[in-house]
XYZ file of C-alpha atoms in Angstrom:
379
model
C 2.860 16.962 -14.515
C 4.418 17.346 -11.093
C 8.176 17.658 -10.644
C 8.304 18.158 -6.884
C 9.603 15.440 -4.577
C 7.724 14.659 -1.401
C 9.234 15.547 1.947
C 9.871 11.856 2.576
C 11.665 11.429 -0.763
C 13.873 14.431 -0.030
C 14.748 13.021 3.390
C 15.633 9.665 1.847
C 17.826 11.343 -0.758
C 19.617 13.357 1.926
C 20.198 10.233 4.003
C 21.751 8.503 0.989
C 23.874 11.565 0.204
C 25.149 11.784 3.769
C 25.919 8.064 3.832
C 27.820 8.274 0.544
C 29.999 11.116 1.789
C 30.643 9.877 5.329
C 30.678 6.087 4.876
C 31.489 5.324 1.233
C 33.926 8.045 0.209
C 36.597 7.312 2.840
C 38.466 4.271 1.560
C 36.715 4.056 -1.815
C 39.998 4.450 -3.740
C 41.682 1.783 -1.604
C 38.760 -0.613 -2.048
C 38.957 -0.105 -5.803
C 42.717 -0.638 -5.810
C 42.562 -3.861 -3.795
C 39.225 -5.123 -5.190
C 37.836 -5.120 -1.652
C 34.127 -5.773 -1.218
C 32.518 -3.005 0.937
C 31.126 -5.487 3.472
C 30.953 -3.061 6.393
C 29.296 -0.379 4.275
C 26.779 -2.855 2.817
C 25.831 -3.955 6.333
C 25.098 -0.319 7.238
C 23.083 0.120 4.029
C 20.960 -2.786 5.231
C 20.489 -1.131 8.621
C 19.268 2.013 6.837
C 16.677 -0.055 4.980
C 18.262 0.476 1.560
C 18.624 -3.228 0.700
C 14.876 -3.857 0.783
C 13.664 -0.403 -0.159
C 10.563 -1.318 -2.130
C 9.602 -4.476 -0.218
C 6.450 -4.289 1.898
C 7.067 -3.817 5.645
C 5.092 -7.056 6.019
C 8.214 -8.841 4.746
C 10.821 -6.697 6.488
C 11.175 -4.043 3.794
C 11.018 -0.260 3.922
C 7.945 0.088 1.701
C 9.443 2.936 -0.313
C 8.572 3.810 -3.908
C 10.663 3.424 -7.047
C 11.319 7.168 -7.229
C 13.035 7.002 -3.830
C 15.047 4.067 -5.180
C 16.269 6.202 -8.113
C 17.253 9.012 -5.734
C 19.188 6.649 -3.469
C 20.933 4.920 -6.366
C 22.042 8.239 -7.836
C 23.520 9.523 -4.585
C 25.358 6.301 -3.738
C 26.661 5.900 -7.297
C 28.158 9.400 -7.315
C 30.727 8.035 -4.882
C 30.907 4.227 -5.057
C 29.255 2.202 -7.820
C 30.643 -1.011 -6.298
C 28.402 -0.441 -3.276
C 25.411 0.845 -5.220
C 25.265 -2.233 -7.464
C 24.674 -4.348 -4.339
C 21.659 -2.141 -3.574
C 20.446 -2.494 -7.160
C 20.780 -6.283 -7.391
C 19.332 -6.978 -3.954
C 16.340 -4.715 -4.552
C 15.530 -5.167 -8.229
C 16.654 -8.662 -9.129
C 16.279 -10.598 -5.901
C 13.746 -9.006 -3.524
C 11.392 -7.836 -6.275
C 11.150 -11.254 -7.910
C 10.646 -13.058 -4.612
C 7.949 -10.661 -3.427
C 6.050 -10.667 -6.720
C 6.329 -14.333 -7.684
C 7.446 -16.276 -4.601
C 5.243 -18.440 -2.404
C 4.435 -17.308 1.116
C 6.868 -19.881 2.487
C 9.627 -18.603 0.170
C 8.950 -15.032 1.235
C 9.140 -15.862 4.921
C 12.295 -17.951 4.569
C 14.247 -15.925 2.026
C 12.692 -12.511 1.361
C 12.456 -11.330 4.983
C 16.199 -11.628 5.792
C 17.078 -10.180 2.365
C 14.773 -7.186 2.795
C 16.047 -6.524 6.303
C 19.616 -6.550 5.017
C 20.622 -9.435 7.281
C 21.907 -11.207 4.150
C 22.308 -10.291 0.484
C 21.252 -12.094 -2.668
C 22.515 -12.808 -6.174
C 20.767 -13.200 -9.536
C 22.272 -15.914 -11.726
C 21.341 -15.792 -15.413
C 24.523 -15.226 -17.456
C 26.683 -18.153 -18.557
C 29.877 -18.569 -20.596
C 27.740 -18.940 -23.735
C 24.569 -17.198 -22.596
C 25.021 -13.485 -22.055
C 22.781 -11.395 -24.271
C 21.322 -14.654 -25.635
C 19.696 -15.529 -22.322
C 17.564 -18.293 -23.859
C 20.648 -20.481 -24.430
C 20.879 -21.820 -20.890
C 23.372 -24.682 -20.567
C 22.882 -25.005 -16.808
C 20.444 -27.888 -16.321
C 17.951 -28.742 -13.594
C 16.865 -32.343 -14.115
C 13.528 -33.209 -12.520
C 14.162 -36.053 -10.058
C 10.691 -36.156 -8.519
C 10.757 -34.175 -5.297
C 13.945 -32.274 -6.205
C 15.957 -30.970 -9.162
C 19.535 -32.004 -9.858
C 21.371 -28.821 -10.805
C 24.514 -28.814 -12.965
C 26.283 -25.995 -14.778
C 28.223 -22.757 -14.542
C 27.142 -19.137 -14.125
C 29.387 -16.210 -15.031
C 29.823 -12.586 -13.914
C 27.594 -12.956 -10.866
C 27.384 -9.823 -8.717
C 27.629 -10.644 -4.972
C 28.912 -14.054 -6.082
C 30.966 -14.741 -2.951
C 29.039 -12.530 -0.532
C 25.459 -13.669 -1.069
C 23.565 -16.213 1.005
C 20.631 -16.621 -1.387
C 21.007 -17.193 -5.130
C 18.260 -17.202 -7.754
C 19.487 -19.487 -10.537
C 17.980 -19.907 -13.993
C 18.353 -23.446 -15.376
C 17.030 -25.509 -18.271
C 14.748 -28.410 -17.282
C 13.267 -29.294 -20.672
C 15.455 -28.276 -23.632
C 12.748 -29.310 -26.133
C 10.616 -26.429 -24.870
C 13.500 -23.950 -25.314
C 12.941 -20.854 -23.133
C 9.607 -22.278 -21.946
C 11.562 -25.092 -20.281
C 13.632 -22.820 -18.016
C 13.060 -22.714 -14.247
C 14.064 -20.206 -11.571
C 15.437 -21.963 -8.496
C 16.432 -20.627 -5.084
C 19.857 -21.917 -4.062
C 21.328 -21.535 -0.599
C 24.981 -20.946 0.084
C 26.506 -24.127 1.454
C 24.400 -26.579 -0.539
C 26.499 -29.621 -1.377
C 28.022 -29.380 -4.861
C 27.809 -25.575 -5.025
C 31.202 -23.850 -5.339
C 32.276 -20.262 -5.963
C 35.050 -19.569 -8.450
C 37.792 -16.918 -8.203
C 36.904 -13.226 -8.161
C 37.016 -11.554 -11.566
C 39.783 -8.962 -12.043
C 37.708 -6.181 -13.584
C 38.337 -2.804 -15.202
C 35.645 -1.079 -13.135
C 33.396 -1.607 -10.094
C 36.393 -3.474 -8.728
C 35.002 -3.546 -5.204
C 31.956 -5.437 -6.421
C 32.087 -9.156 -5.717
C 31.929 -10.699 -9.208
C 32.482 -14.453 -9.478
C 31.694 -17.537 -11.524
C 29.542 -20.147 -9.789
C 29.714 -23.884 -10.350
C 26.963 -26.404 -9.626
C 27.713 -30.120 -9.548
C 24.777 -32.414 -8.772
C 23.243 -29.876 -6.400
C 19.959 -31.188 -4.997
C 17.384 -28.381 -5.060
C 14.036 -29.088 -3.342
C 10.962 -28.600 -5.540
C 9.648 -26.024 -3.062
C 12.585 -23.802 -4.082
C 11.222 -23.344 -7.593
C 9.753 -19.876 -8.190
C 6.461 -19.974 -10.068
C 5.098 -22.781 -12.209
C 7.189 -25.255 -14.181
C 8.848 -23.439 -17.085
C 8.262 -19.938 -15.656
C 11.973 -19.161 -15.206
C 12.598 -17.182 -18.390
C 9.537 -14.961 -17.903
C 10.621 -14.475 -14.308
C 14.088 -13.365 -15.413
C 12.794 -10.937 -18.041
C 10.281 -9.421 -15.626
C 12.859 -8.815 -12.915
C 15.335 -7.367 -15.403
C 12.764 -4.755 -16.445
C 12.951 -3.283 -12.964
C 16.679 -3.902 -12.743
C 17.234 -1.595 -15.690
C 15.808 1.293 -13.692
C 18.396 0.555 -11.014
C 21.326 0.415 -13.441
C 20.066 3.500 -15.291
C 20.089 5.300 -11.941
C 23.561 3.977 -11.222
C 24.780 5.359 -14.553
C 23.057 8.653 -13.753
C 24.862 8.802 -10.420
C 28.256 8.061 -11.958
C 27.704 10.860 -14.500
C 26.388 13.252 -11.877
C 29.297 12.534 -9.536
C 31.837 13.109 -12.304
C 30.155 16.375 -13.266
C 30.194 17.644 -9.674
C 33.918 16.890 -9.439
C 34.576 18.589 -12.780
C 32.708 21.748 -11.727
C 34.603 21.882 -8.423
C 37.948 21.377 -10.123
C 37.210 23.954 -12.828
C 36.544 26.575 -10.163
C 39.830 25.829 -8.413
C 42.298 25.138 -11.227
C 44.050 28.200 -12.661
C 45.560 28.499 -16.137
C 46.438 31.516 -18.277
C 45.892 33.815 -15.296
C 42.320 32.735 -14.513
C 40.364 29.724 -13.333
C 39.599 27.281 -16.125
C 35.901 27.769 -15.284
C 36.298 31.196 -16.928
C 37.295 29.564 -20.207
C 34.416 29.147 -22.661
C 35.741 25.775 -23.846
C 35.329 24.415 -20.311
C 32.015 26.190 -19.760
C 30.539 24.561 -22.859
C 31.714 21.099 -21.744
C 30.096 21.586 -18.341
C 26.889 22.886 -19.922
C 26.582 19.906 -22.273
C 27.288 17.493 -19.427
C 24.657 19.126 -17.192
C 22.036 19.047 -19.943
C 22.534 15.373 -20.735
C 22.563 14.425 -17.046
C 19.277 16.240 -16.451
C 17.700 14.475 -19.432
C 18.910 11.114 -18.104
C 17.581 11.940 -14.649
C 14.118 12.728 -16.003
C 14.083 9.470 -17.966
C 14.984 7.480 -14.849
C 12.300 9.229 -12.815
C 9.678 8.696 -15.520
C 10.383 4.960 -15.623
C 10.180 4.836 -11.822
C 6.922 6.817 -11.826
C 5.383 4.413 -14.313
C 6.431 1.460 -12.152
C 5.022 3.105 -9.017
C 1.689 3.656 -10.743
C 1.376 0.125 -12.089
C 1.779 1.191 -15.707
C 3.935 -0.583 -18.340
C 7.524 0.577 -17.927
C 9.627 -1.812 -20.019
C 10.254 0.690 -22.813
C 10.843 3.594 -20.445
C 13.271 1.514 -18.376
C 15.235 0.418 -21.439
C 15.342 3.976 -22.776
C 16.577 5.242 -19.420
C 19.293 2.583 -19.187
C 20.409 3.067 -22.787
C 20.625 6.835 -22.542
C 21.931 7.159 -18.985
C 24.714 4.628 -19.575
C 25.893 6.472 -22.684
C 25.705 9.793 -20.819
C 27.802 8.228 -18.048
C 30.534 7.322 -20.527
C 30.548 10.711 -22.264
C 30.443 12.649 -19.009
C 33.198 10.730 -17.267
C 35.498 10.980 -20.288
C 34.958 14.752 -20.364
C 35.465 14.981 -16.590
C 38.872 13.331 -16.969
C 39.672 15.727 -19.821
C 38.752 18.772 -17.721
C 41.017 17.520 -14.942
C 43.863 17.145 -17.444
C 46.803 15.175 -16.078
C 45.220 15.102 -12.635
C 42.246 13.262 -14.103
C 44.558 10.409 -15.010
C 45.575 9.716 -11.409
C 43.487 7.954 -8.790
C 43.240 10.552 -6.045
C 40.898 12.766 -8.077
C 38.282 9.990 -8.424
C 37.242 10.753 -12.013
C 39.389 8.040 -13.611
C 37.637 5.463 -11.417
C 34.232 6.858 -12.342
C 35.189 6.559 -16.018
C 36.131 2.902 -15.533
C 32.966 2.242 -13.542
C 30.766 3.868 -16.192
C 31.573 1.296 -18.872
C 29.833 -1.628 -17.199
C 26.509 0.231 -17.190
C 26.452 -0.187 -20.981
C 26.947 -3.943 -20.600
C 25.300 -5.588 -17.605
C 21.579 -6.208 -17.110
C 21.201 -5.956 -20.874
C 23.751 -4.360 -23.198
C 22.972 -1.140 -25.046
C 22.353 -3.267 -28.123
C 19.761 -5.360 -26.263
C 18.073 -2.186 -25.004
C 17.724 -1.023 -28.607
C 16.066 -4.337 -29.464
C 13.606 -3.937 -26.567
C 12.847 -0.331 -27.526
C 12.444 -1.068 -31.230
C 10.021 -3.914 -30.498
C 7.849 -1.521 -28.496
C 8.086 1.174 -31.187
C 7.089 -1.271 -33.912
C 4.118 -2.841 -32.117
């Protein structure tokens, strides 16, 4: 077993850390307060190559490995999870699926600008009545010969109003159940495609989360990804990699909260000494550090498996399940260590606590991860 990072991986991590501190941290509280999408920062992330990290340079990507992706996601998420989720979705759910399953024409038209960061993408699976039960797609794509007629609604779509390219799952043949679902590439501006109001969320408030409505949208057959009925398998495959991204986001939120708690504990004085000298605080910090390190190793293992072409579904689900729960426990304790100051916005930890919650919900709830893990255990 080797635990050392390569020189390139360390450089990538440092670049992400520097970007988070110099570009994301200033204004992050204001963006959260006003639910402002970090458009300028996302554009710069694209220029750094972080929006197409694992895409081959042949298609405009950076050609990095999944371990580098984990390192970048952790560093960005320490400061601004609303920005890091754009990196996660664009890389794991949009670029990955297009590169692995798209036609050459689809890659040239859609993947190249996405990987270069010229535009961003969105992954559209969830619906008002199809969250964890992803097989119950009510959005329909009726086969009209040389095109599909798309109708329906998608909910909680990250990058909903900022994306240019949308991958939409829709039911073409209900009699085949999940085998009748297709994955279709939708372009912003297609007639009949409208974006609903932005969701007013508890956390990741800067993230652009919207409902999408499709009314008789004509989607050319060449925009279907894979064979007829491949959509559900496509969605599940891309989500396997997406869980590594969200696990790393949760890791970063926890790690960022812990760093703030350590700093505050060294500065805050009570009873004639810094609170870092109090064993009650020391034990909290020790438990937080131990759980964060365990979560980090789980994220890196899942990424290593992916990099080496080995099955990583179980490892990814374990990492997401554990890291998201560590993020909640750590951020709650970070607020507690800050005391009253932890309850106000300027100390950042209350925002990290609010941001942590979504990591237990999106891209597969903790309950769904337990189903995935138990199925692997019981094989």
